[in-house]
Amino acid sequence: MKFLHTADWHVGKVLRGRSRADEHAAVLRELVELARAEDVDAVIVAGDVFDTAAPTPPSQALVMQTLMALREGGREVVVLAGNHDDPRLLDVYRPVLGTLGVHVVGRFRRPADGGVVSWTTRAGEDVRLAAMPFLSHRYVVRAVEALSDTPDQHNRSYADRFAHLARALTAGFGDDTVNLVAAHGTLPGGKMGGGEREAQTIFSYYFEATAFPPTTQYAALGHLHRRQQMPGPCPIWYSGAPIAVDFGEEANTPGALLVTVEPGRPAQVREVAFGGARELRTVRGSLDELAARAEEFGDAWLRVVVAEKPRAGLADRVREILPNALTVDIDEDFRPTTATRRATTAEGAPRTPRDLFRDYLAQSGRSDERVVALFDRLYDEITEAGGGEG
């Protein structure tokens, strides 16, 4: 059996106010073309298909079109909810997409009610896939009770409960079947890609690799955006995201995993890189240096660190040179040190707002006569309307 493992699409992601819809469409086309070229039997999407719990209609349309394209030719497609997805929304799609052969799992389910997805490949191999969507602390106890019919101790850790759920969903794994797990969450030791939600990647949300039994031939994980293999009792991989979602992910190689597996043997994994999205780059230098290198940056989205003293209009000048600059920061070496602002003059008289504003500009390295003049004009208008400075 051959299948694709992908996750963390984050369709609908906006980067510093810039839409990335065209980039998402391009990388998802690459995914569909890869499925066709490799003639895979199945595709596993391990969560975070959307960037927000309330995706826009265009985002929903792109995801639906991609899932149907992946399904063509009779491929099995399994989609989990991630921490960015609304599991209720995915469960709304579940009945309709299910009739079309796309298995959607928004919330934890019993094995016989969609928690375990089963099918037979074209080669006659029986497949069992345990589907474990993202589970928040709010619902973890409820999920365990739903699967076990017994009250759960509320002081048990998240990892213990996750392992309890994994045991229930993998109990039917056999020696003569292809046994897979798909899950969305964090394993200890995993390297973050840079764009994950910190609050849902901390220790209290960890689960252990030992939750997956040795009979598992491959565990397809989502949530960490960097593609990586994790140690454990079976092959465990994060596919990584097909697109770098923020500047913290510049060093990642977006793509997917192509997996080959047969009953009784560990899976074989091949990494596939995608190039449909624009590169994200952090660049540094003075205005002159940046201008000299402008052509080198191509169409990459840029985070620019300027090696010059801060002043009015500096960010606008950077964007004139580099139209793809999404953020502009000042190099640490050029940032002024913060000085304590005096509340009175040397003679002991109270300092006026004009004095304080000029002090602020001087201390922050932003002295500019145009800004001072605008402040004076605004201040005069306000004080005249209010009856003076007092």
C-alpha angles and dihedrals in degrees: 000000000000124000143164122241115203136155146160099048092159092195110193094036113155116201113208090328096315119119116231096192093121091050092049090050090051097050093044089052087054089053092051092046090051091052089052096044093049093040091224123193095219147003124218117200105192100200144290097075087156129043095221138031089242105049120188120250092254090053091050091047092053092050093047092048091049094049092050091048090051090050095055116115092030098289115162112240122195121188126188130194115247129199091272093051127082103236090204091058092050090048088054088059092044101088096044097042090042091062087054093051100260111126111212121189113186099161134020112281137187115265093254093046099057100292088110117040114203132188142149119242126227088260091056098255116147113227129201117189121185108209116210112175122190112293123199124211088251092066105026095095092046091051093051091049091049092054099040104031088223129105112258125222106253093214094062114115125254090248092053092051092046090052090049090054092046091053091052093049097044098043091102096055110126139190092248098049135077102249118203136170125200117192141162117217148070130301118198111260095026115140113235118230094218104253102071124117104263095208092059096043099056127110095271088064097049124117126191128248088231087073086080112075120230088249087072109101096191136007113203110203134189134187104067107083097209115087109239145143118240127209117249147114091295138019105295122182141173107212092206124219122302089224132035102247099194142008092267087071098058092116094051123101107223117220145092141266127255110208130193119191142160133187115289096012133091116253123262114225132203122187118224122194124213125211105182097102126076117259120254114220139177111213130185136196148089120296091263092049093048092049091051091053098040096110091051091066095059113182095333119136106245139214103196125204108194119210095210138091113274115259140155113288096015095121090049090052091051091052091050088058095038112027091183093060106124097176131023121198134173118245111252091239090061099046114107119240114250114253126198109260115232116231095202138036123253087264091055097252117137113264114243124229087256090057093046092049092050089048090052092051092048095047093047094046093243101116109154126157092214091058091046091052092050091049092049091050093049092044092051092051092050096045093045090052091047097045104259140316097299 
